mmCIF file of C-alpha atoms in Angstrom:
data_model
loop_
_atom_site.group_PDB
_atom_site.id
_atom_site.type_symbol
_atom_site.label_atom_id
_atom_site.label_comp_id
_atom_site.label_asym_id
_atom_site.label_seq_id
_atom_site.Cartn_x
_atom_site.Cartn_y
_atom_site.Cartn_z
ATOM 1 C CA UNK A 1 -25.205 -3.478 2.191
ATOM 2 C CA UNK A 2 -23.659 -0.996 -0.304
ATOM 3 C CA UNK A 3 -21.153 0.838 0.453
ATOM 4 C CA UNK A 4 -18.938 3.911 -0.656
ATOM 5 C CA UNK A 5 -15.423 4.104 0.055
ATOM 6 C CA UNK A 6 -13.364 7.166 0.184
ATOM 7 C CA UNK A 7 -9.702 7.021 0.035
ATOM 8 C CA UNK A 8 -7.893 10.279 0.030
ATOM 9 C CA UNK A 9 -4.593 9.763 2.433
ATOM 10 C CA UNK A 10 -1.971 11.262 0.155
ATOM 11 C CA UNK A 11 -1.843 11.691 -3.473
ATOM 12 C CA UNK A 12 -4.485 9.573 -4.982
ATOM 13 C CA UNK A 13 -8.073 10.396 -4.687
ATOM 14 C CA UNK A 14 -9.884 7.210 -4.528
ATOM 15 C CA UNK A 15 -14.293 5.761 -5.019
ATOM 16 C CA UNK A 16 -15.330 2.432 -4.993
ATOM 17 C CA UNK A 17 -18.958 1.335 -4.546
ATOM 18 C CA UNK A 18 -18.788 -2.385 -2.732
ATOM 19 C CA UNK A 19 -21.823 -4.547 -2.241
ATOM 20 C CA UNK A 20 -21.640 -7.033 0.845
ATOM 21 C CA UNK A 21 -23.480 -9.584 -1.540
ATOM 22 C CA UNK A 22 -22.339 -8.789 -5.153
ATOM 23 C CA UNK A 23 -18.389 -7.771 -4.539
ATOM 24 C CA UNK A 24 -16.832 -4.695 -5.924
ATOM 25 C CA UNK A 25 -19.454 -2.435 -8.492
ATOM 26 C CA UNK A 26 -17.037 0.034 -9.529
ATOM 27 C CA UNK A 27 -14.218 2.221 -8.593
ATOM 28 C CA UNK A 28 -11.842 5.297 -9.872
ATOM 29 C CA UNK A 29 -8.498 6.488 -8.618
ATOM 30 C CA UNK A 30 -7.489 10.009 -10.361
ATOM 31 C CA UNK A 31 -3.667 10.336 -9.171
ATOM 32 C CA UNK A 32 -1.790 13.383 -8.659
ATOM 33 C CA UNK A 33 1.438 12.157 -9.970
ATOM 34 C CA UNK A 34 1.612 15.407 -12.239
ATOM 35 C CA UNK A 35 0.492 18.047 -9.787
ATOM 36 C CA UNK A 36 3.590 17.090 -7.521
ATOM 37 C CA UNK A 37 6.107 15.861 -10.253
ATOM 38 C CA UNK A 38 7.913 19.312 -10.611
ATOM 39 C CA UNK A 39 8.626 19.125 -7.180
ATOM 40 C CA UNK A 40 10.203 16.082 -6.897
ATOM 41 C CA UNK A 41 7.768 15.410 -3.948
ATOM 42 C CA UNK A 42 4.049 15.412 -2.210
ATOM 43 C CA UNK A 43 3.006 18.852 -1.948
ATOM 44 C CA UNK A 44 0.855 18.157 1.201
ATOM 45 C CA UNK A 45 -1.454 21.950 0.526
ATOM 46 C CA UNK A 46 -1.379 21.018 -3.146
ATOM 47 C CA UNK A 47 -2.521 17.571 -2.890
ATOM 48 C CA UNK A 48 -5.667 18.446 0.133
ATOM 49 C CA UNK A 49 -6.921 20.974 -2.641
ATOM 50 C CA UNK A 50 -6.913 18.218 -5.332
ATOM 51 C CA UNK A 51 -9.224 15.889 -3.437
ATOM 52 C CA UNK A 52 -11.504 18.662 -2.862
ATOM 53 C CA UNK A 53 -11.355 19.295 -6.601
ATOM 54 C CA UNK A 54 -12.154 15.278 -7.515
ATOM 55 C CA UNK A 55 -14.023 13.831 -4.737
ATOM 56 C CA UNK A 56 -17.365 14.888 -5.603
ATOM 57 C CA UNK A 57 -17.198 14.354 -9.355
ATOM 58 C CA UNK A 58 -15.563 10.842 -8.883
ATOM 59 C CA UNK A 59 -18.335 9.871 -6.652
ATOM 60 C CA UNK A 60 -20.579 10.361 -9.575
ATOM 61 C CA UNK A 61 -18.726 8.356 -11.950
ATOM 62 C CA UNK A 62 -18.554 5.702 -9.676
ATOM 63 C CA UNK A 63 -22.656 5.914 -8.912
ATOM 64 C CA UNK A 64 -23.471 6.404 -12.683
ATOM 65 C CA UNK A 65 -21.001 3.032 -13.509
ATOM 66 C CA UNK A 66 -22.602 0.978 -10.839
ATOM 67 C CA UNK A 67 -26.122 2.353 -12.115
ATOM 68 C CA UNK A 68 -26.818 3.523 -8.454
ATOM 69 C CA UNK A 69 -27.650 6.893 -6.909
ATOM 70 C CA UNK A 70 -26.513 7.781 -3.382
ATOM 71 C CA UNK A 71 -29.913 7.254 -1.867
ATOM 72 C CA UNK A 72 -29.195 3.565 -2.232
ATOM 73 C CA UNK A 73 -26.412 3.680 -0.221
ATOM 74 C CA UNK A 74 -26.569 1.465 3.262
ATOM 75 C CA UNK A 75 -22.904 3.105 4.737
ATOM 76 C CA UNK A 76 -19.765 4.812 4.178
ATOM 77 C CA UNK A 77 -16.502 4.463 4.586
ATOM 78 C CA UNK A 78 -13.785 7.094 4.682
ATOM 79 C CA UNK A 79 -9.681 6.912 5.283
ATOM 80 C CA UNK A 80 -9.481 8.521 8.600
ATOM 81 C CA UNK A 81 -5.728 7.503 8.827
ATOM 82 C CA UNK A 82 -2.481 7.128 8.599
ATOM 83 C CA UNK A 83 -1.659 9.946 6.146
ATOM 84 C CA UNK A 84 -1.369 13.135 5.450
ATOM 85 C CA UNK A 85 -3.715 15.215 7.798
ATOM 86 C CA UNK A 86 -5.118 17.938 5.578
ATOM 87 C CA UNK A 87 -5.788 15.210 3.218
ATOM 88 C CA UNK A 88 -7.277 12.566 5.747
ATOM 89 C CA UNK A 89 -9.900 15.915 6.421
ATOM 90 C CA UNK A 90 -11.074 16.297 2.875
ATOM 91 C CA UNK A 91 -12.258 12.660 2.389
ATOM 92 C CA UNK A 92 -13.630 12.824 6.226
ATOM 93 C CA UNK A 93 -15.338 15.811 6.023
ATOM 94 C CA UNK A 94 -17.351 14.746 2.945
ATOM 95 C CA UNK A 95 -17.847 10.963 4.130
ATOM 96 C CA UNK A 96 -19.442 12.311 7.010
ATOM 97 C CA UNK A 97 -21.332 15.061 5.286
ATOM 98 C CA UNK A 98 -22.824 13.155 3.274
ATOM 99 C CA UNK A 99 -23.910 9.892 5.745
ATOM 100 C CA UNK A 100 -25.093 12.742 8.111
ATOM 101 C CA UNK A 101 -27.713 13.935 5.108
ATOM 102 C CA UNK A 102 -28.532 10.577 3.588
ATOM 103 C CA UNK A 103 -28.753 9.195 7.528
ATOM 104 C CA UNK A 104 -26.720 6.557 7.030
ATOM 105 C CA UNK A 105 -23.852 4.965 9.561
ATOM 106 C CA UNK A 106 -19.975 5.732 8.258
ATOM 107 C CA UNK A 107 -16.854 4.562 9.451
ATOM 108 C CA UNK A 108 -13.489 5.468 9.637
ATOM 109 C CA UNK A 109 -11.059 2.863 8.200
ATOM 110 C CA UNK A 110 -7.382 2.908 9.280
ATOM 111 C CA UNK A 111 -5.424 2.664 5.485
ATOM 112 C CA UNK A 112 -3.030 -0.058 6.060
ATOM 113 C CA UNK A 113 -5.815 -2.385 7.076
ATOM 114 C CA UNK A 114 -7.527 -1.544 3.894
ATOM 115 C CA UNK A 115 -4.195 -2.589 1.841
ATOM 116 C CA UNK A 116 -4.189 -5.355 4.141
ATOM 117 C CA UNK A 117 -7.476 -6.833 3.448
ATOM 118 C CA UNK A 118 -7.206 -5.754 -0.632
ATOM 119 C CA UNK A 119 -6.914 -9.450 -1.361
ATOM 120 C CA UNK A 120 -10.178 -10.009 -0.006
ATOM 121 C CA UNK A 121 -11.631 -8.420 -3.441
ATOM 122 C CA UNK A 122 -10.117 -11.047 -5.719
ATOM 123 C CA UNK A 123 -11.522 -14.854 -6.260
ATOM 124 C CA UNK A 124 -8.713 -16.599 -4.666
ATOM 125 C CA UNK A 125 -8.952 -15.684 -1.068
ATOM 126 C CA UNK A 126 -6.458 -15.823 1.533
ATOM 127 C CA UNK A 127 -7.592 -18.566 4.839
ATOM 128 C CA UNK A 128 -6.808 -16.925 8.341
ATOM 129 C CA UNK A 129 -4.268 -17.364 9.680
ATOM 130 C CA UNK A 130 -1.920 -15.860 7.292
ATOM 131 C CA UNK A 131 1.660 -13.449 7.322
ATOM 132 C CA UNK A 132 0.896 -9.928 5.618
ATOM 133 C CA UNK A 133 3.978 -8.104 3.943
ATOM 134 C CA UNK A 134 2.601 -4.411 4.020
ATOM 135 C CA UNK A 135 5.029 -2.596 1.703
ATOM 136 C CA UNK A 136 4.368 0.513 0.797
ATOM 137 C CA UNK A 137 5.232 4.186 -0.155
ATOM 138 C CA UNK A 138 5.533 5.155 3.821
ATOM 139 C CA UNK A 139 4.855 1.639 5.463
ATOM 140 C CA UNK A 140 6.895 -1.924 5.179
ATOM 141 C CA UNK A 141 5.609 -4.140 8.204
ATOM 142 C CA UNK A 142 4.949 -8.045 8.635
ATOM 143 C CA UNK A 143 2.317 -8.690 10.359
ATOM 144 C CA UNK A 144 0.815 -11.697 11.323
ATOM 145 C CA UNK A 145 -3.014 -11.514 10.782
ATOM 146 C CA UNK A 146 -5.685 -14.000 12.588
ATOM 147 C CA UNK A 147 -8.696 -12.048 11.956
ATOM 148 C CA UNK A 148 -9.678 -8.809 11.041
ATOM 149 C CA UNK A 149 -8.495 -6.628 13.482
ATOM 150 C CA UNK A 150 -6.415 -9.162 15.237
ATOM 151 C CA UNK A 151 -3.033 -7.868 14.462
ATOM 152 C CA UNK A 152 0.192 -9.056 15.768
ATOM 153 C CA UNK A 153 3.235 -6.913 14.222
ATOM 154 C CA UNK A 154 6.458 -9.090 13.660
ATOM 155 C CA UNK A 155 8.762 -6.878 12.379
ATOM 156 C CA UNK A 156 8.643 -2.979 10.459
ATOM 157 C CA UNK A 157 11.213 -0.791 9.050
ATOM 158 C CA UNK A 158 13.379 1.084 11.466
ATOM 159 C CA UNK A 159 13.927 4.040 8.583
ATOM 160 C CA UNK A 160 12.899 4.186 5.394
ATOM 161 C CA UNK A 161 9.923 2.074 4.263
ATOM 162 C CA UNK A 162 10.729 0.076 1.080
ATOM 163 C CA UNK A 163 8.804 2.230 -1.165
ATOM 164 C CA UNK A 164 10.917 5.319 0.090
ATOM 165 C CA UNK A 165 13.757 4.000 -0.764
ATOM 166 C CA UNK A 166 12.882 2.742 -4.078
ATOM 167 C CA UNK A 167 11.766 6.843 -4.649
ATOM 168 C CA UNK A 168 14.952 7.932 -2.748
ATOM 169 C CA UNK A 169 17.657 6.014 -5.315
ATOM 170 C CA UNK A 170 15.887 6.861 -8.312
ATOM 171 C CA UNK A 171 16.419 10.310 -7.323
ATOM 172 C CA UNK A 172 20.243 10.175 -6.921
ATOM 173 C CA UNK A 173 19.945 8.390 -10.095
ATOM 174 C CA UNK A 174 18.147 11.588 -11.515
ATOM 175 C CA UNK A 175 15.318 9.592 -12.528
ATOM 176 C CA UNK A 176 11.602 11.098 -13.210
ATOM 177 C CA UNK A 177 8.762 11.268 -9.912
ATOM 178 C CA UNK A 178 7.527 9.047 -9.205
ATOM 179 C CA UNK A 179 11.084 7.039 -8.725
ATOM 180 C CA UNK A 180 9.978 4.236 -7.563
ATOM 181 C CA UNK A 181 8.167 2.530 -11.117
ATOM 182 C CA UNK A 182 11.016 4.451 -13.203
ATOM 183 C CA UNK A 183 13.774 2.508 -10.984
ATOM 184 C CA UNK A 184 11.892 -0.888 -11.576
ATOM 185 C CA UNK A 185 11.683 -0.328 -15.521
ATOM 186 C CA UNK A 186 15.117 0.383 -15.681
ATOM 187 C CA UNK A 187 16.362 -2.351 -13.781
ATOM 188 C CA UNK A 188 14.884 -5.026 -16.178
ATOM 189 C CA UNK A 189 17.478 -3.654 -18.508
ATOM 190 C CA UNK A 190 20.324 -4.150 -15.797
ATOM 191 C CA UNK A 191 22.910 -6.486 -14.781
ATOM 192 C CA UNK A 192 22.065 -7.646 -10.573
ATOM 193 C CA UNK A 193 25.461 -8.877 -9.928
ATOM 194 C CA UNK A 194 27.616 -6.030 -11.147
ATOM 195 C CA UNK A 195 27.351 -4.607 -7.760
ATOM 196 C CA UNK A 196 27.302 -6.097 -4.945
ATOM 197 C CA UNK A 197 24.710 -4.358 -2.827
ATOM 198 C CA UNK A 198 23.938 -5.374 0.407
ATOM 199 C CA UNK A 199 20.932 -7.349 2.002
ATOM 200 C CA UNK A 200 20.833 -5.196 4.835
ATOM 201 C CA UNK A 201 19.683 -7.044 8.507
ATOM 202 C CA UNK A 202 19.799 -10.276 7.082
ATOM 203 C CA UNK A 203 22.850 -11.727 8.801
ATOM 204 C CA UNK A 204 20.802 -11.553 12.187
ATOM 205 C CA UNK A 205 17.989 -12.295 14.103
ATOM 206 C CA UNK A 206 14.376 -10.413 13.928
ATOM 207 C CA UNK A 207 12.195 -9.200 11.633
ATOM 208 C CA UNK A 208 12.928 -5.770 11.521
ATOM 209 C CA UNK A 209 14.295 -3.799 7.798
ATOM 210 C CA UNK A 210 16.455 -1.112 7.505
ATOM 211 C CA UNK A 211 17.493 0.096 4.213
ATOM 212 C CA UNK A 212 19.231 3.483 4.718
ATOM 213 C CA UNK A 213 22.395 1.240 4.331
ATOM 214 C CA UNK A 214 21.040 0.483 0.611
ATOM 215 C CA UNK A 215 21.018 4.181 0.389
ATOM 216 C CA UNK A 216 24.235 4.631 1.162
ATOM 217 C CA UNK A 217 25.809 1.735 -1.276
ATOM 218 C CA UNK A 218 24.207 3.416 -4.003
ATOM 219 C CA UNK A 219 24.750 6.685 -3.190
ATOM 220 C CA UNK A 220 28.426 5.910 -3.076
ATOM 221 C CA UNK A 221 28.263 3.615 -6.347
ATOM 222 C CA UNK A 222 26.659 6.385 -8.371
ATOM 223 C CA UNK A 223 29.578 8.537 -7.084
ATOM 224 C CA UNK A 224 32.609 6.084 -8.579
ATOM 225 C CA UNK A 225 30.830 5.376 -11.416
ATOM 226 C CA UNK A 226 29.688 9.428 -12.399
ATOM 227 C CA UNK A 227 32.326 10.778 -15.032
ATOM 228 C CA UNK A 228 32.060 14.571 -14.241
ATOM 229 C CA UNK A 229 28.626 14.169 -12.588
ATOM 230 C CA UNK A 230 26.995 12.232 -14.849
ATOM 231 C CA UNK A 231 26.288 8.285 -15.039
ATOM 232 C CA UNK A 232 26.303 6.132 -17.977
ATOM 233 C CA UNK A 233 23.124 4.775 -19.390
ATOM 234 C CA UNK A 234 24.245 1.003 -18.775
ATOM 235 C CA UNK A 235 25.283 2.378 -14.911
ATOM 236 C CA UNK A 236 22.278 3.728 -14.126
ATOM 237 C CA UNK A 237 20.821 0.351 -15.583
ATOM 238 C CA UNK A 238 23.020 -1.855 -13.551
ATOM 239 C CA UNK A 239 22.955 -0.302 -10.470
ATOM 240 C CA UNK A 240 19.261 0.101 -10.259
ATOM 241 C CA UNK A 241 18.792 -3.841 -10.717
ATOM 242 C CA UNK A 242 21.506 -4.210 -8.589
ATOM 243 C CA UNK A 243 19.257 -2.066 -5.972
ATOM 244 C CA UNK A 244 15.935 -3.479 -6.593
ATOM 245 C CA UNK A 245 17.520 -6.831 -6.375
ATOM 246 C CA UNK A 246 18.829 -6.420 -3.076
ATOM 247 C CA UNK A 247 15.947 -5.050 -1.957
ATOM 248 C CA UNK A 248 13.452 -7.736 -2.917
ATOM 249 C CA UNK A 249 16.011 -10.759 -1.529
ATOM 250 C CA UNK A 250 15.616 -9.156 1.253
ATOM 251 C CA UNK A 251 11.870 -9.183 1.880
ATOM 252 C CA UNK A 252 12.059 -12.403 0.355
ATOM 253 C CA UNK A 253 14.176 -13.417 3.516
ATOM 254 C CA UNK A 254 12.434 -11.836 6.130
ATOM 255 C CA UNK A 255 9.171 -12.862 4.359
ATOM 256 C CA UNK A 256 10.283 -16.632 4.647
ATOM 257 C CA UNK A 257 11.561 -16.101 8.367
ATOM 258 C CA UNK A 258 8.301 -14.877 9.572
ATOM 259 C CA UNK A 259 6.624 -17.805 8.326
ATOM 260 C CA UNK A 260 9.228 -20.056 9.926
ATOM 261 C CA UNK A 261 8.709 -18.170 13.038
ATOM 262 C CA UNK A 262 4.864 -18.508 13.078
ATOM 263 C CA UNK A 263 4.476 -21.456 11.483
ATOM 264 C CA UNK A 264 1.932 -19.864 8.915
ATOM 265 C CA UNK A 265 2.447 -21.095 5.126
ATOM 266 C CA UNK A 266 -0.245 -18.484 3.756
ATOM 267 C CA UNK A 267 1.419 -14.871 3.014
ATOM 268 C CA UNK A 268 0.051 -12.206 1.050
ATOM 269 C CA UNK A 269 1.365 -8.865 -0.351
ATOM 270 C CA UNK A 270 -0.188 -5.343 -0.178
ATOM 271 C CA UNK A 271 0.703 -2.165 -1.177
ATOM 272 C CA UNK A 272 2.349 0.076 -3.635
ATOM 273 C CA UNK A 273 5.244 -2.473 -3.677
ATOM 274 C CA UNK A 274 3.440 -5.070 -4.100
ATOM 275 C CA UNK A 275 2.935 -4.964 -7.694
ATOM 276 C CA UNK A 276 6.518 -4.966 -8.635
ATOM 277 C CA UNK A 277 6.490 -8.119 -10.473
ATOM 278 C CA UNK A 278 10.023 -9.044 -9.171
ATOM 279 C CA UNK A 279 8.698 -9.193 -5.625
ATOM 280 C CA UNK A 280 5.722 -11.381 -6.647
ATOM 281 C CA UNK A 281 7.544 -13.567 -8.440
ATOM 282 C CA UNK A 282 10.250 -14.477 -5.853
ATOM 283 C CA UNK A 283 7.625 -14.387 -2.973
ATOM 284 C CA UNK A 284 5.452 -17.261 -4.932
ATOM 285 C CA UNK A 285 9.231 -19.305 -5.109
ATOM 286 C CA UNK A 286 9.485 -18.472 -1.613
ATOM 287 C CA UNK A 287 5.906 -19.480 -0.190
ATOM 288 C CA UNK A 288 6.439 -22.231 -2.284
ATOM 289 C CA UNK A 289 9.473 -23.669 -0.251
ATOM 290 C CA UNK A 290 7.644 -23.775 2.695
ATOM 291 C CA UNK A 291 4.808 -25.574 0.739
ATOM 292 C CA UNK A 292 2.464 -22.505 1.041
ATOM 293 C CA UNK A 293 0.650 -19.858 -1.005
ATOM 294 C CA UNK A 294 1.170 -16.346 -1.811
ATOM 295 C CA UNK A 295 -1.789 -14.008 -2.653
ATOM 296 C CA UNK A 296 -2.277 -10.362 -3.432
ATOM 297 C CA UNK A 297 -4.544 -8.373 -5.185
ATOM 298 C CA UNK A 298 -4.219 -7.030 -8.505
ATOM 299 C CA UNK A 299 -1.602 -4.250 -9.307
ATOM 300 C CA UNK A 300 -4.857 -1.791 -9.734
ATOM 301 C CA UNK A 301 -5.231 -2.337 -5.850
ATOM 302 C CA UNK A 302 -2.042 -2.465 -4.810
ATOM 303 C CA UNK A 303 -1.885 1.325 -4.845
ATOM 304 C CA UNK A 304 -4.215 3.682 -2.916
ATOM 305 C CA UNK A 305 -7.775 3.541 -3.524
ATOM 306 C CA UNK A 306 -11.284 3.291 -2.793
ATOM 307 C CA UNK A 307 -12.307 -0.138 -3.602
ATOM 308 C CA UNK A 308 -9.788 -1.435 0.150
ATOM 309 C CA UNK A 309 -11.259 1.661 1.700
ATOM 310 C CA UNK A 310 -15.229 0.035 1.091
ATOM 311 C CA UNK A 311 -14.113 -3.518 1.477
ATOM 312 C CA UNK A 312 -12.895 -3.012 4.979
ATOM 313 C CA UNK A 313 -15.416 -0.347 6.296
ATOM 314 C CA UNK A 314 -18.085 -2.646 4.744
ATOM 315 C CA UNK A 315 -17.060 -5.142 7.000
ATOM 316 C CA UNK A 316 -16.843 -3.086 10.386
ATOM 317 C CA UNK A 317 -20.063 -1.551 9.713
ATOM 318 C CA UNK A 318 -21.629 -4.843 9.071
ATOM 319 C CA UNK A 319 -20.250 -5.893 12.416
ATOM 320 C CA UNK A 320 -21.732 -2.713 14.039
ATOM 321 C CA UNK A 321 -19.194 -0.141 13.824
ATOM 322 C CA UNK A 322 -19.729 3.398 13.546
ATOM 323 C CA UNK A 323 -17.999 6.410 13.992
ATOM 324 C CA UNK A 324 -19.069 9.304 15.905
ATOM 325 C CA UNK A 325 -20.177 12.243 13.618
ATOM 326 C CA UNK A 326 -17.353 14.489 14.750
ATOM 327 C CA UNK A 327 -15.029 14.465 12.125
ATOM 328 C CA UNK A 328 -11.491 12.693 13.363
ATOM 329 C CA UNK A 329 -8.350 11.877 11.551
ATOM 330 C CA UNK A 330 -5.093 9.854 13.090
ATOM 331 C CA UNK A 331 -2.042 10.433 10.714
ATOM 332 C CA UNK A 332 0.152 8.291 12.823
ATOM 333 C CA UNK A 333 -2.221 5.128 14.159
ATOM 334 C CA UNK A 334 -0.657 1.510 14.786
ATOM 335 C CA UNK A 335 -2.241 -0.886 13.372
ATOM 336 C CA UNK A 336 -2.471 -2.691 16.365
ATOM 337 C CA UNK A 337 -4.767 -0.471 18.111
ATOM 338 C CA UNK A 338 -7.725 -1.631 15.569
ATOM 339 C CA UNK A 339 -10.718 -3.596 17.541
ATOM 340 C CA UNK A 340 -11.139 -7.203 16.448
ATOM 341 C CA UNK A 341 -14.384 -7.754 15.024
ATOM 342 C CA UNK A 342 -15.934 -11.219 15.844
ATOM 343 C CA UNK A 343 -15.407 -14.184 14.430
ATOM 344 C CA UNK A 344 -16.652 -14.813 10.807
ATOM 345 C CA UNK A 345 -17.212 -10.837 10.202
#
């Protein structure tokens, strides 16, 4: 079956073309980084009108790569949520539209599954059972993962999502949108143990994260370190690897707790996050105490975009899921509501 994936939750408009037999065909993700950047933020308005602007012209770019036209398509699959709702309705409306006038089945695909199941488009392929680290712009959950759809959350963020708070320090730091990438480059240039930032949750049970405490340590660093206002260059450099450090021990910890707990060796990482090659590379040391692997997909995936979007509605629709052809969009949806599809879908 070939599918078309449309991923347009927040600020990246995202097509893929995925065949069930051949793997991925093609994808594009246009971002909106510089639409939002003057304002420091997502522009939720701003960014629905963008995917109504790049939807349709991405879809042929995708079509023309893969050296298909839309009549060949078997399905589609469409972001129906989490996200931002204007935004969810822009890539629902026209995965719907057009399934309804090619008369073809689409599906809605919840987002965080499609980060979830990202690895799936690489070679190496993770075995179920395995621990998920879902880190993201607006998400950082561990979830323990037996099947598609068969969800078991183990621990999530009780404020700010890793990604936030990665975009939230570079701020203070007054460092370009989007903060998060800026923070990480500058940190490679930094000393970790200058400050001694906190691993915050560490020194007790669970799985939960919190990291407004992080937040607050730098906040307050950034402060006694400013000489009227403004912060060194080596300061900014120090604290921000002092941050990023502190933030990636303690996934790292929770990561390696969860698969204590559960007794699964196999983890992989998804989402925005997950391409900071800090995380990935103390992750691998960390499956690797617990003789185990680590997997993700490649940094092009770990983002938003289509290519998740028609891997995982691919797989619901071959398992005979279908939407209803009114349009609906859930921008707050756990996870764990998803239906399990049978085994070996």
């Amino acid at each position: 079956m070939l599918v078309l994936g449309l991923e347009t939750s927040c600020d990246e408009t995202g097509v893929a073309l995925y065949d069930t037999e051949r793997g991925l065909l093609a994808h594009r993700v246009y971002s909106q980084i510089a639409v939002h950047a003057e304002y420091g933020g997502v522009v939720p308005e701003l960014a629905s009108r963008d995917h109504v602007r790049k939807g349709l012209p991405l879809i042929r770019e995708v079509m023309e790569e893969a050296g298909h036209t839309l009549q060949d398509l078997g399905g589609i699959a469409y972001t129906s949520g989490p996200g931002l709702v204007g935004a969810l309705l822009v890539g629902a409306c026209l995965g719907r539209s057009l399934a309804w006038s090619l008369g073809i089945p689409a599906v809605g695909v919840h987002h965080m599954e499609g980060h979830l199941l990202a690895p799936m488009l690489e070679d190496d392929v993770p075995e179920f059972p395995f621990i998920a680290l879902l880190v993201s712009g607006g998400h950082t959950q561990l979830v323990k993962v037996e099947g598609i759809g068969e969800y078991e959350l183990l621990g999530e963020s009780l404020d700010d999502a890793a990604g936030e708070a990665f975009d939230k320090a570079a701020k203070m730091m007054g460092l370009p949108y989007p903060g998060g990438p800026a923070l990480s480059k500058l940190a490679d240039e930094g000393d970790a143990g200058r400050f001694s930032f906190p691993r915050p949750m560490t020194d007790r049970p669970g799985l939960d994260f919190s990291f407004s405490g992080l937040k607050t340590f730098t906040r307050t660093t950034i402060l006694n370190c400013a000489v009227d206002g403004v912060l060194a260059e080596q300061d900014k450099k120090d604290i921000a690897a002092g941050f990023q450090t502190a933030v990636v021990d303690t996934l790292a910890i929770k990561c390696k707790r969860a698969m204590k707990q559960t007794g699964v060796n196999r983890l992989i990482i998804a989402g925005g996050v997950g391409a900071n090659r800090m995380l990935r590379e103390q992750l691998k040391v960390t499956a690797e105490q617990l003789k185990g692997r680590v997997y993700y997909p490649r940094p092009a995936l770990c983002t938003d975009n289509g290519a998740m979007i028609a891997y995982a509605g691919a797989q619901r629709l071959n398992a005979g899921e279908v939407s209803d052809i009114a349009v609906s969009c859930v921008p707050r949806w756990p996870m764990t509501e998803l239906k399990p599809l049978a085994s070996g879908n």
